[in-house]
Amino acid sequence: MAAFGILSYEHRPLKRPRLGPPDVYPQDPKQKEDELTALNVKQGFNNQPAVSGDEHGSAKNVNFNPSKISSNFSSIIAEKLRYNTFPDTGKRKPQVNQKDNFWLVTARSQSSINNWFTDLAGTKPLTQLAKKVPIFSKKEEVFGYLAKYSVPVMRSAWMIKMTCAYHAAITETKVKKRHVIDPCIEWTQIITKYLWEQLQKVAEFYRQFPSQGCSSPLPATPADVETAMKQWEYNEKLAMFMFQDGMLDRHEFLTWVLECFEKVRPGEDELLRLLLPLLLQVRTKLREIEEQIKERGQAVEFRWSFDKCQETTAGFTIGRVLHTLEVLDNHSFEKSDFNNSLDSLYNRIFGSGQSKDGHEMSPDDDAVVTLLCEWAVCCKRSGRHRAMVVAKLLEKRQAEIEAERCGESEVVDEKGSVSSGSLSAATLPVFQDVLLQFLDTQAPTLTEPGNESERVEFSNLVLLFCELIRHDVFSHNIYMCTLISRGDLASDSHLPRPRSPSDEPSDDSERKEQEAGSSVKMEVRWEASFIGVAGCKDKGMDPAFPQLYEQPRHIQYATHFPIPQEESASHECNQRLVVLYGVGKLRDEARHTIKKITKDILKVLNRKSTAETGGEEGQKRKRSKPEAFPTAEDIFSKFQHLSHFDQHQVTSQVSRNVLEQITSFALGMSYHLPLVQHIQFIFDLMEYSLNISGLIDFAIQLLNELSLVEAELLLKSSSLVGSYTTSLCLCIVAVLRRYHSCLILNPEQTAQVFDGLRIVVKSGVNPADCSSAERCILAYLYDLYTSCSHLKNKFGEIFSEFCSKVKNSIYCNIDPSDSNMLWDPVFMMEAIANPSAHNFNHSMVGKILNDSPANRYSFVCNVLMDVCVDHRDPERVNDIGILCAELTAYCRSLSAEWLGILKALCCSSNNGNCGFNDLLCNVDVSDLSFHDSLATFVAILIARQCLLLEDLVRCVAIPSLLNAACSEQDSEPGARLTCRILLHLFKTPQRNPVPQDGVKSGIGIRSSCDRHLLAASQNSIVVGAVFAVLKAVFMLGKNVCHINNSSSSLYGRNVSIETASLDVYAKYVLKTICQQEWVGERCLKSLSEDSSALQDPVLVNIQAQRLLQLICYPHRQLDSDDGDNPQRQRIKRILQNMDQWTMRQSSLELQLMIKQSTNNELYSLLENIAKATIEVFQKSAEMNSSNPSGNGAAVQGGSASNNSSTTSKMKPILSSSERSGVWLVAPLIAKLPTSVQGHVLKAAGEELEKGQHLGSSSRKERDRQKQKSMSLLSQQPFLSLVLTCLKGQDEQREGLLTSLYSQVQQIVTNWREDQYQDDCKAKQMMHEALKLRLNLVGGMFDTVQRSTQQTTEWAVLLLDIISSGTVDMQSNNELFTTVLDMLSVLINGTLAADMSSISQGSMEENKRAYMNLVKKLRKELGDRQSESLEKVRQLLPLPKQTRDVITCEPQGSLIDTKGNKIAGFEKEGLQVSTKQKISPWDVFEGLKHSAPLSWGWFGTVRVDRKVTKFEEQQRFLLYHTHLKPKPRSYYLEPLPLPPEEEEPLTPVSQEPEKKMMEAVKPEKNVPAVPTDSNKKKSNKKKKTAAPKTEVSYYGTNMAPELMQNHPYGRLQYSQQAMSMYTQNQPLPPGQFTAYWLKQNNDLIYHLRMWFA
């Protein structure tokens, strides 16, 4: 380079030679001199210069146009700029030379590989390593070497890139048709496969030695396993680097990580140790958003339709609660089979509602538990079995949850029911908190002394928690501890403390003395709600009694809740006594009272026991002195004032004593048996105390001893053989029949009862010739056998044949007799006169009656004469009824006679066509005085299985009532008698164990045994007979809507009613029958299954509707027909008054109206239903807007005590507003036909459209319209209604979806137009409107997803909602997540396919639709950036990670519609143009080429580099010839001048030399100022100075001298050693000119060349 710099200018080329050797004037490839045209051949080349004139002359006289020169110069500059602009090479792939830059690895090149990888792991530059890169035969081999040499992951990634580039280049050369292989997917598969192989090597080693604890350590790890673990650790880090750098397919890699984690077997801790770091790196934030995932996932499951259900526990919870109630209502508790058992009931209630987290209870589980408690307590449902059903259901649910908690499949339960005292203090039942919350908020309390329903509900509550405690579902111990800790049992100073039962004075003198002695003591009385005697009600109004109602709720509960009487519960009993009565006198008195009452009862039992003669104990008993024993009336008078806890304690002790007596006699250790009536009295006390479980257990224990008792009686030849055991067994059967639904809940007890009864009656007994007791026992055996499938499986072989005999004998239908024979007035009159005497053989008399029809005729006439005419004493009527039942049992033919004579009395207007004229001649049917006696007599016959109730209805009641309804002559007396009999037969029997002294006994059945048997007959009647009675009585009374409720009485006769006209009396009877719980329950259950029972030709539509109202709402006035459009008003009342308990009735009413409507009337009815539905919602919305704080805050009446200040503040599971009203409209409409739903949906859609006036010009008008619409639409029940109606309404769905799409689109448009920006209220209302519409769309997502077009449209619209800012994460995050999740479901749902009909074609089609949707959404997203849009991008497939490069373009560049740039508008400077994406696989370090990076992206051009002044001076110095330094004397010699210029020598002085030095000194390194001639030459030299080069960009200002090209602009010069002259050396005078000429020798030479 230095040698080249010495060459003269004429030998230096101006630019790089292209043709031939270098020349001063280089040749061009297409120059005109080389053109061989004809003219050039003839004349030669004629050069025509641009300037005419002498070629070697001067152009000094030529006139040039400056503008043309400037234009030409500018075009030259522009062309130069275009030529120097870098092209766009972004689309090019990086080119590698596979021959020069790579070498294939062989076995011989191992040393070279080691050296190369050592350098790669070191710091050797990649530019040098890239010259020779090793290539392995298998791509995965590179990972082993990288791990072996521990190469940094960044340099390892470079190595993998080079390997990939080599293989890509080889593939392109081999394959003609280029097939692009994605390196991301390829190398993801390679590295994951390699990692999996290493993981398997480790896994195989550890699987050979399973973990056996710390005592057995693992053997030494082999070398290959160690290598595999090192390979895993290194390449796992490398994979994560490549993942983060975008070199791997992220979706593929993450999927592989999860698959590896799922394939790890239990116990493989070492593999988990290897995988968890990798897994946790890609799932760091999963725990943070776990709760949000649960909530949003639940919202997706609910289709975003019940987004507030977590706050209001409505929506789905209400639906499940209603489903549970419907299951309970439809279940038949009188039978047990595979489809109708406790297990099936449990599965229907809890089977579909199990929580996702096995051992955790879901909120809707709490709601179901609360509903079960309400169902067992409330008066809207009936039956003592409810408490046991709930207890067993919750016990089963609790066992299932505990099993899931413990990981066990079965929970060991050695005992059927363990006392709660056995629970440890740390054991908390699963439902303890829920049940405590129920007691705190919703359980009934005693607040009003005269409120009958309140007393009934409180009794049911006591029974419920008695069973819950028995089944260990509720811990009484924990309950008491909770109350103590909360202070709920602390008595206030102004409230009386619950006193012991001994505070009740025994007589008047003690009462006066007690009142005078202490005014502080108060009485605590307990009155049973089901005692229907006047004496109890009078005592209920005692001045001391209301103080019980002032006690806090938990004081009442603690006082009455029973505790199992077991040794393990002694702690709880003592704890209760201490809490309620303290530790002083009151506690002792409470204990003493219990002992005293127990002692009195035992005295009665022991005194009046049946003593068998011949024993010493009997003789001692006879010689004992007489004592003053309490009567049963006194005992019951004291007993009823006890709390339920004390009653349970007394009855438990007494029942144990009775059982001990029975057992002792059966074992031959005693001669005494308790009387049957005494045992019946114990039964009554236990029933009165609600000790139902104890009663059933006691009855079963007695039943098991009866066979031994009978054997002992036979052994002792007692007169009680055959009578005592059957009589006692009849009492047992009566109790078990009464609580049949409770008994069959326990299959083991049911089987035990069946077997015991079978042994008592013996299979050899003849059902047609047996006693009345045996007949009742056989009837119950038949009922048990037919109602329980497990009994058929167990006893089918031994009882199936006998069962058919019982059916043919007892349960066969009979027809009434119409006998008119010779009447014997004295036949059996002795027995009739003294029915309670047992001085004749019933079997023998029965045979006499069976053999003679005349005797039967005379007997029935004499009995009815005695009952109707002679004696009307209730006791005597009961005895006669029992006597007739005994004789009928031995003479089956009497049943037809009883039926015939009753028909003759009730149908006396038939002019003797019914027979029994002798009776009709002596009995005046119109005499009302014997109607009650006759009704009681008939009831006893039916209770003792002498008659079937349905036969009486079919043969007697219906003909009599229809005769009167048809206004036949003289039919009224018989119809009135029929009504009286039906009233007695259909009314629930009174439960009065002992009549009170001084109170006249009411008319009715005396024995509780017969009352229970009558109730069982009521339950067994076919429901068709019940409807027949109701319709017949209804037709007799006609208009039942005007009945005066005050004139009817359940427990006493009202003379005004009995003597009123027949139609009024019939209305009273109808209403009373409908008010019976069993009648309403049976009718409603039957109508729920089939509502055609009321569609009778004898009833017109309005009459059927009235009768249905009486059945559904027997205790309230019926609707009137007044007002405008009464049908709509009635429908509106049905919807407004509906609650969860009456929803069944409301559904039946509407269904009946729909079925009765003809085609012409149906449309009007449907319109009325739809409009009434909307009006109900509008009224509810108005109420909510006027009283927003009152919605859902109220608690059910009676659930909160005014004085319980320490009561928990917890809210109920469902508020009172959610239990009734609009929340239940949607479930009700769902039960109606689809035509109703279509009309309701249409009306709701019209209301929805009214809320679309969001863009009104008038702001006031817009706000008014929005407020009116939003008050309705903001209700979640209205949303639920619309979604419910959408099911099955495909046509309506399409129209509503289209409307909703336009509405949402309008909302977004209004937002873009800034209509909501300045009004926060309008913005909030807009969000509410959008939320509700999206919820509606969510309910129809299945319709949206069925259409690809709708899916795309809604996806784009949802994206538009987010991208426009209508909804974002900051303003409304809840709504944003809803929109985001909807969009996610639409995107991912596109790939979903129906698994039943999946095929390859459908999968491809779904994938194609998915990719099209993704492309469209990505296009809509563009490059817009926001936090909300980033969430949307996460829904799309994971994009390939690229490097973003911002490109530039000339400022002012314009682009046409086709994307082409428009020239001519560029300005100086640059502007941001686009963003280019580069794959990380295309960016190579260490390569000189820039592809795919392009200099053109940055507006780069090639320009001449500007030469610095230092470089210019250095270049000058390179070509100077510096002479050797000469001595100073040389410069002192004068210059050789011509002779004419020589001057004489003059002496030299020092001053001029100093002046000369001063002239040179001012500027260093700069020559002295030359002479004038030299100045001109210097100026010319500056104009022709060598140009300087530099690199610049578009738009930069360049100096004019830099526009010229310099031949040496790009040359690099090096410093050269040369002789230098010290500039500070002083020069002699006269030698400065010579010095300057020597220094500027080259400049002078150039000047000479220029002018030449």
Short mmCIF file of N, CA and C in Angstrom, two decimals, residues 1105 1119-1134 1150 1153-1154 1156-1157 1161-1169 1172:
data_model
loop_
_atom_site.label_atom_id
_atom_site.label_comp_id
_atom_site.label_asym_id
_atom_site.label_seq_id
_atom_site.Cartn_x
_atom_site.Cartn_y
_atom_site.Cartn_z
N GLN A 1105 -111.55 -25.41 38.08
CA GLN A 1105 -110.53 -24.50 38.58
C GLN A 1105 -110.78 -24.13 40.04
N ASP A 1119 -110.08 -16.84 44.56
CA ASP A 1119 -110.03 -15.64 43.72
C ASP A 1119 -111.43 -15.28 43.26
N SER A 1120 -111.64 -13.98 43.12
CA SER A 1120 -112.91 -13.49 42.60
C SER A 1120 -112.79 -13.21 41.11
N ASP A 1121 -113.93 -13.09 40.47
CA ASP A 1121 -113.95 -12.85 39.02
C ASP A 1121 -114.20 -11.40 38.68
N ASP A 1122 -114.00 -10.52 39.63
CA ASP A 1122 -114.26 -9.11 39.38
C ASP A 1122 -113.04 -8.46 38.72
N GLY A 1123 -113.27 -7.29 38.11
CA GLY A 1123 -112.20 -6.52 37.51
C GLY A 1123 -112.06 -6.76 36.03
N ASP A 1124 -111.17 -5.95 35.43
CA ASP A 1124 -110.91 -6.03 34.00
C ASP A 1124 -109.97 -7.19 33.71
N ASN A 1125 -110.32 -8.00 32.72
CA ASN A 1125 -109.55 -9.17 32.32
C ASN A 1125 -109.22 -10.03 33.55
N PRO A 1126 -110.24 -10.67 34.14
CA PRO A 1126 -110.01 -11.46 35.37
C PRO A 1126 -109.03 -12.60 35.16
N GLN A 1127 -108.97 -13.13 33.94
CA GLN A 1127 -108.04 -14.23 33.69
C GLN A 1127 -106.60 -13.79 33.88
N ARG A 1128 -106.24 -12.61 33.33
CA ARG A 1128 -104.87 -12.12 33.50
C ARG A 1128 -104.61 -11.75 34.95
N GLN A 1129 -105.59 -11.19 35.61
CA GLN A 1129 -105.40 -10.82 37.02
C GLN A 1129 -105.19 -12.07 37.88
N ARG A 1130 -105.90 -13.12 37.55
CA ARG A 1130 -105.73 -14.35 38.31
C ARG A 1130 -104.35 -14.95 38.06
N ILE A 1131 -103.92 -14.95 36.81
CA ILE A 1131 -102.58 -15.45 36.50
C ILE A 1131 -101.52 -14.61 37.22
N LYS A 1132 -101.75 -13.32 37.24
CA LYS A 1132 -100.80 -12.43 37.91
C LYS A 1132 -100.74 -12.72 39.41
N ARG A 1133 -101.89 -12.98 40.02
CA ARG A 1133 -101.91 -13.33 41.44
C ARG A 1133 -101.21 -14.66 41.69
N ILE A 1134 -101.40 -15.59 40.77
CA ILE A 1134 -100.71 -16.88 40.92
C ILE A 1134 -99.19 -16.68 40.95
N LEU A 1150 -102.02 -23.38 36.26
CA LEU A 1150 -101.79 -22.93 34.88
C LEU A 1150 -101.94 -24.07 33.89
N MET A 1153 -105.59 -24.65 33.25
CA MET A 1153 -106.17 -23.62 32.39
C MET A 1153 -105.79 -23.86 30.94
N ILE A 1154 -104.57 -24.28 30.70
CA ILE A 1154 -104.13 -24.51 29.31
C ILE A 1154 -104.86 -25.72 28.72
N GLN A 1156 -107.75 -26.88 29.49
CA GLN A 1156 -109.18 -26.61 29.30
C GLN A 1156 -109.46 -25.71 28.12
N SER A 1157 -108.46 -24.99 27.63
CA SER A 1157 -108.68 -24.00 26.58
C SER A 1157 -108.78 -24.69 25.22
N GLU A 1161 -109.39 -20.24 22.22
CA GLU A 1161 -109.11 -19.59 23.50
C GLU A 1161 -107.63 -19.66 23.90
N LEU A 1162 -106.92 -20.59 23.28
CA LEU A 1162 -105.55 -20.84 23.72
C LEU A 1162 -104.65 -19.64 23.48
N TYR A 1163 -104.77 -19.00 22.31
CA TYR A 1163 -103.89 -17.87 22.00
C TYR A 1163 -104.09 -16.74 23.00
N SER A 1164 -105.34 -16.46 23.31
CA SER A 1164 -105.62 -15.40 24.28
C SER A 1164 -105.06 -15.74 25.65
N LEU A 1165 -105.19 -17.00 26.04
CA LEU A 1165 -104.64 -17.42 27.33
C LEU A 1165 -103.12 -17.28 27.36
N LEU A 1166 -102.46 -17.71 26.30
CA LEU A 1166 -100.99 -17.61 26.26
C LEU A 1166 -100.53 -16.17 26.30
N GLU A 1167 -101.26 -15.30 25.62
CA GLU A 1167 -100.92 -13.88 25.65
C GLU A 1167 -101.10 -13.32 27.06
N ASN A 1168 -102.15 -13.73 27.74
CA ASN A 1168 -102.38 -13.27 29.10
C ASN A 1168 -101.28 -13.76 30.04
N ILE A 1169 -100.86 -15.01 29.85
CA ILE A 1169 -99.76 -15.54 30.68
C ILE A 1169 -98.49 -14.75 30.45
N ALA A 1172 -98.93 -11.14 31.81
CA ALA A 1172 -98.94 -11.16 33.28
C ALA A 1172 -97.55 -11.42 33.82
#
